[in-house]
CSV table of C-alpha atoms in Angstrom, one decimal:
chain,number,residue,atom,x,y,z
A,1,UNK,CA,132.5,92.9,74.1
A,2,UNK,CA,129.0,92.7,75.3
A,3,UNK,CA,126.5,91.0,73.0
A,4,UNK,CA,124.0,93.6,71.6
A,5,UNK,CA,120.6,93.0,70.2
A,6,UNK,CA,120.4,95.4,67.3
A,7,UNK,CA,117.4,96.2,65.1
A,8,UNK,CA,116.1,98.9,62.6
A,9,UNK,CA,112.4,99.5,63.5
A,10,UNK,CA,111.3,99.8,60.0
A,11,UNK,CA,112.5,96.0,59.6
A,12,UNK,CA,110.8,94.7,62.8
A,13,UNK,CA,112.3,94.0,66.1
A,14,UNK,CA,112.7,90.4,66.2
A,15,UNK,CA,111.5,89.9,69.7
A,16,UNK,CA,108.4,88.4,71.2
A,17,UNK,CA,107.2,92.0,72.1
A,18,UNK,CA,108.3,95.3,71.0
A,19,UNK,CA,110.7,96.8,73.6
A,20,UNK,CA,110.3,100.4,72.6
A,21,UNK,CA,107.6,101.5,75.2
A,22,UNK,CA,109.2,99.0,78.0
A,23,UNK,CA,112.8,100.7,77.3
A,24,UNK,CA,111.3,104.3,77.5
A,25,UNK,CA,109.7,103.8,80.8
A,26,UNK,CA,108.2,104.0,83.3
A,27,UNK,CA,106.2,106.7,82.0
A,28,UNK,CA,103.6,109.0,83.8
A,29,UNK,CA,100.0,108.3,82.9
A,30,UNK,CA,97.9,110.8,81.2
A,31,UNK,CA,94.6,110.2,82.8
A,32,UNK,CA,92.4,112.7,80.9
A,33,UNK,CA,88.9,113.8,81.3
A,34,UNK,CA,87.0,115.7,78.6
A,35,UNK,CA,83.5,116.9,77.3
A,36,UNK,CA,82.4,116.8,73.7
A,37,UNK,CA,80.4,119.7,72.3
A,38,UNK,CA,77.1,118.2,73.5
A,39,UNK,CA,78.5,117.8,77.1
A,40,UNK,CA,79.1,114.1,77.2
A,41,UNK,CA,81.9,113.1,79.5
A,42,UNK,CA,85.0,111.0,78.5
A,43,UNK,CA,87.7,109.6,80.8
A,44,UNK,CA,90.7,107.7,79.4
A,45,UNK,CA,94.5,107.0,80.3
A,46,UNK,CA,97.3,107.6,77.8
A,47,UNK,CA,100.8,106.2,78.4
A,48,UNK,CA,102.6,108.7,76.1
A,49,UNK,CA,102.3,111.5,78.7
A,50,UNK,CA,104.5,114.0,80.3
A,51,UNK,CA,105.2,117.8,81.4
A,52,UNK,CA,107.1,120.0,78.9
A,53,UNK,CA,107.4,123.3,80.3
A,54,UNK,CA,107.4,125.6,83.6
A,55,UNK,CA,106.2,128.9,82.3
A,56,UNK,CA,103.5,128.5,81.2
A,57,UNK,CA,103.0,125.1,82.7
A,58,UNK,CA,102.5,122.9,79.8
A,59,UNK,CA,101.7,119.1,79.7
A,60,UNK,CA,100.8,116.9,76.7
A,61,UNK,CA,99.9,113.4,75.6
A,62,UNK,CA,100.0,111.5,72.3
A,63,UNK,CA,97.0,109.6,71.1
A,64,UNK,CA,97.5,106.6,68.6
A,65,UNK,CA,94.5,107.4,66.5
A,66,UNK,CA,91.9,110.1,66.6
A,67,UNK,CA,90.1,109.0,69.8
A,68,UNK,CA,87.2,110.5,71.6
A,69,UNK,CA,89.6,112.3,74.0
A,70,UNK,CA,91.4,113.9,71.1
A,71,UNK,CA,88.2,114.9,69.2
A,72,UNK,CA,86.7,116.2,72.4
A,73,UNK,CA,89.6,118.8,73.1
A,74,UNK,CA,89.8,119.6,69.5
A,75,UNK,CA,86.0,120.7,69.8
A,76,UNK,CA,85.9,122.4,73.2
A,77,UNK,CA,89.6,123.5,73.9
A,78,UNK,CA,89.6,122.0,77.5
A,79,UNK,CA,90.6,119.0,79.4
A,80,UNK,CA,91.7,117.7,82.9
A,81,UNK,CA,94.6,115.5,83.8
A,82,UNK,CA,93.9,113.4,86.8
A,83,UNK,CA,96.7,111.7,88.9
A,84,UNK,CA,96.5,107.9,88.8
A,85,UNK,CA,97.8,106.2,92.1
A,86,UNK,CA,98.0,102.7,93.4
A,87,UNK,CA,94.7,103.0,95.0
A,88,UNK,CA,93.1,104.1,91.7
A,89,UNK,CA,95.0,101.4,89.5
A,90,UNK,CA,91.9,99.2,88.7
A,91,UNK,CA,89.5,102.1,88.1
A,92,UNK,CA,92.2,103.7,85.9
A,93,UNK,CA,92.6,100.4,83.9
A,94,UNK,CA,88.6,100.2,83.7
A,95,UNK,CA,88.6,103.5,81.7
A,96,UNK,CA,91.0,102.3,79.2
A,97,UNK,CA,88.3,99.8,77.7
A,98,UNK,CA,87.1,100.7,74.2
A,99,UNK,CA,83.5,101.8,74.8
A,100,UNK,CA,80.8,103.5,72.7
A,101,UNK,CA,80.9,107.3,72.6
A,102,UNK,CA,77.9,107.9,74.6
A,103,UNK,CA,79.1,105.5,77.5
A,104,UNK,CA,80.6,107.6,80.7
A,105,UNK,CA,83.8,106.0,81.9
A,106,UNK,CA,83.3,107.7,85.2
A,107,UNK,CA,80.1,105.6,85.7
A,108,UNK,CA,81.8,102.4,84.4
A,109,UNK,CA,84.8,102.7,86.8
A,110,UNK,CA,82.7,103.8,89.7
A,111,UNK,CA,84.4,107.2,89.9
A,112,UNK,CA,83.0,110.6,91.2
A,113,UNK,CA,82.8,113.5,88.7
A,114,UNK,CA,83.7,116.5,90.6
A,115,UNK,CA,83.3,120.0,89.1
A,116,UNK,CA,86.4,121.9,87.9
A,117,UNK,CA,86.7,125.7,88.6
A,118,UNK,CA,87.9,127.2,85.3
A,119,UNK,CA,86.9,124.4,82.5
A,120,UNK,CA,83.8,122.5,81.8
A,121,UNK,CA,85.2,118.8,82.1
A,122,UNK,CA,84.9,117.3,85.5
A,123,UNK,CA,87.9,116.2,87.6
A,124,UNK,CA,88.2,112.6,89.1
A,125,UNK,CA,87.0,113.1,92.5
A,126,UNK,CA,89.1,110.2,94.0
A,127,UNK,CA,92.2,111.6,92.5
A,128,UNK,CA,94.4,113.5,94.8
A,129,UNK,CA,95.9,115.7,92.2
A,130,UNK,CA,94.1,117.3,89.1
A,131,UNK,CA,95.4,119.9,86.4
A,132,UNK,CA,92.5,122.0,84.6
A,133,UNK,CA,94.0,122.6,81.1
A,134,UNK,CA,93.2,124.7,78.2
A,135,UNK,CA,94.3,123.5,74.7
A,136,UNK,CA,97.7,125.0,73.5
A,137,UNK,CA,98.4,122.8,70.5
A,138,UNK,CA,97.3,119.9,68.7
A,139,UNK,CA,99.7,118.2,66.2
A,140,UNK,CA,99.7,115.3,64.0
A,141,UNK,CA,103.0,113.5,64.5
A,142,UNK,CA,105.1,112.6,61.5
A,143,UNK,CA,108.2,110.5,60.7
A,144,UNK,CA,111.6,111.8,59.6
A,145,UNK,CA,110.5,111.2,56.0
A,146,UNK,CA,107.6,113.7,56.5
A,147,UNK,CA,105.1,111.0,56.3
A,148,UNK,CA,102.0,111.7,58.7
A,149,UNK,CA,101.6,109.1,61.4
A,150,UNK,CA,98.1,108.1,62.9
A,151,UNK,CA,99.0,110.0,66.1
A,152,UNK,CA,98.2,113.2,67.5
A,153,UNK,CA,100.1,115.2,70.2
A,154,UNK,CA,97.8,117.3,72.4
A,155,UNK,CA,99.4,120.0,74.5
A,156,UNK,CA,97.6,122.0,77.2
A,157,UNK,CA,98.3,124.8,79.5
A,158,UNK,CA,97.5,124.1,83.0
A,159,UNK,CA,95.3,126.9,84.4
A,160,UNK,CA,94.2,125.6,87.6
A,161,UNK,CA,95.8,122.9,90.1
A,162,UNK,CA,94.0,120.9,92.9
A,163,UNK,CA,96.2,118.9,95.3
A,164,UNK,CA,94.9,117.0,98.2
A,165,UNK,CA,96.4,119.2,101.2
A,166,UNK,CA,97.9,115.9,102.9
A,167,UNK,CA,100.5,115.7,100.3
A,168,UNK,CA,102.0,118.9,101.2
A,169,UNK,CA,104.5,119.0,104.0
A,170,UNK,CA,106.3,122.3,105.0
A,171,UNK,CA,105.2,123.8,101.7
A,172,UNK,CA,106.6,121.0,99.6
A,173,UNK,CA,104.7,118.5,97.6
A,174,UNK,CA,105.5,114.9,98.4
A,175,UNK,CA,105.5,113.1,95.3
A,176,UNK,CA,105.8,109.5,96.8
A,177,UNK,CA,103.2,109.9,99.4
A,178,UNK,CA,100.7,109.8,96.7
A,179,UNK,CA,102.0,106.5,95.4
A,180,UNK,CA,101.4,107.4,91.8
A,181,UNK,CA,101.6,104.6,89.2
A,182,UNK,CA,103.5,104.8,85.9
A,183,UNK,CA,103.5,102.6,82.8
A,184,UNK,CA,106.1,100.2,82.1
A,185,UNK,CA,105.6,98.6,78.7
A,186,UNK,CA,104.3,95.3,77.5
A,187,UNK,CA,100.6,94.7,77.7
A,188,UNK,CA,100.1,95.6,81.5
A,189,UNK,CA,103.3,96.3,83.4
A,190,UNK,CA,103.2,99.4,85.8
A,191,UNK,CA,105.4,100.6,88.6
A,192,UNK,CA,104.3,102.3,91.9
A,193,UNK,CA,106.4,105.0,93.2
A,194,UNK,CA,106.9,104.6,97.0
A,195,UNK,CA,108.9,106.6,99.6
A,196,UNK,CA,111.4,103.8,99.8
A,197,UNK,CA,112.0,103.9,96.0
A,198,UNK,CA,113.0,107.5,96.1
A,199,UNK,CA,116.5,108.9,96.6
A,200,UNK,CA,117.8,112.7,96.4
A,201,UNK,CA,120.8,113.9,94.3
A,202,UNK,CA,121.0,117.6,94.2
A,203,UNK,CA,122.4,119.3,91.1
A,204,UNK,CA,126.0,120.3,91.0
A,205,UNK,CA,126.4,124.0,91.8
């Protein structure tokens, strides 16, 4: 019988570092740009992020605490998701710093604000893919006992998509060619998606 490390999260994990977000990984990065009601720009990455539906196309991220991004989207109802790639890893990491509300993370990270088409928050000009989104739902998460968590799930409908045309071949978006990076737990572990790492497995008929 295989030796198993068992624990109940409510009682602690008994390890050097909580394995939860390393086990549920790697996870796409929600690199979210937003504006507050006064027009000030914010850019921040979130590791609890994913896509949830095709029609309408819905994406969402969870923020542990009511951060500027969550407050901005609550106030304006808009945000932009930007694809984080290996080339942009250091810039993305720079935008994760805790900064005063009035500081623009685009400037701190040396990134370009590019106008969106349908929403007010800017896109990351250097990112090869961006989704313009309008707020669908904002939900405070809770445990099985109904107790509210200090975490908010923001879900947005994708209303416009920008893709670098070099990533489209024969009408198909080439996921690995963008070299997206994904969060892998601990304090700073990441994975990079490369063409060599991908394999194809068609669904059963």
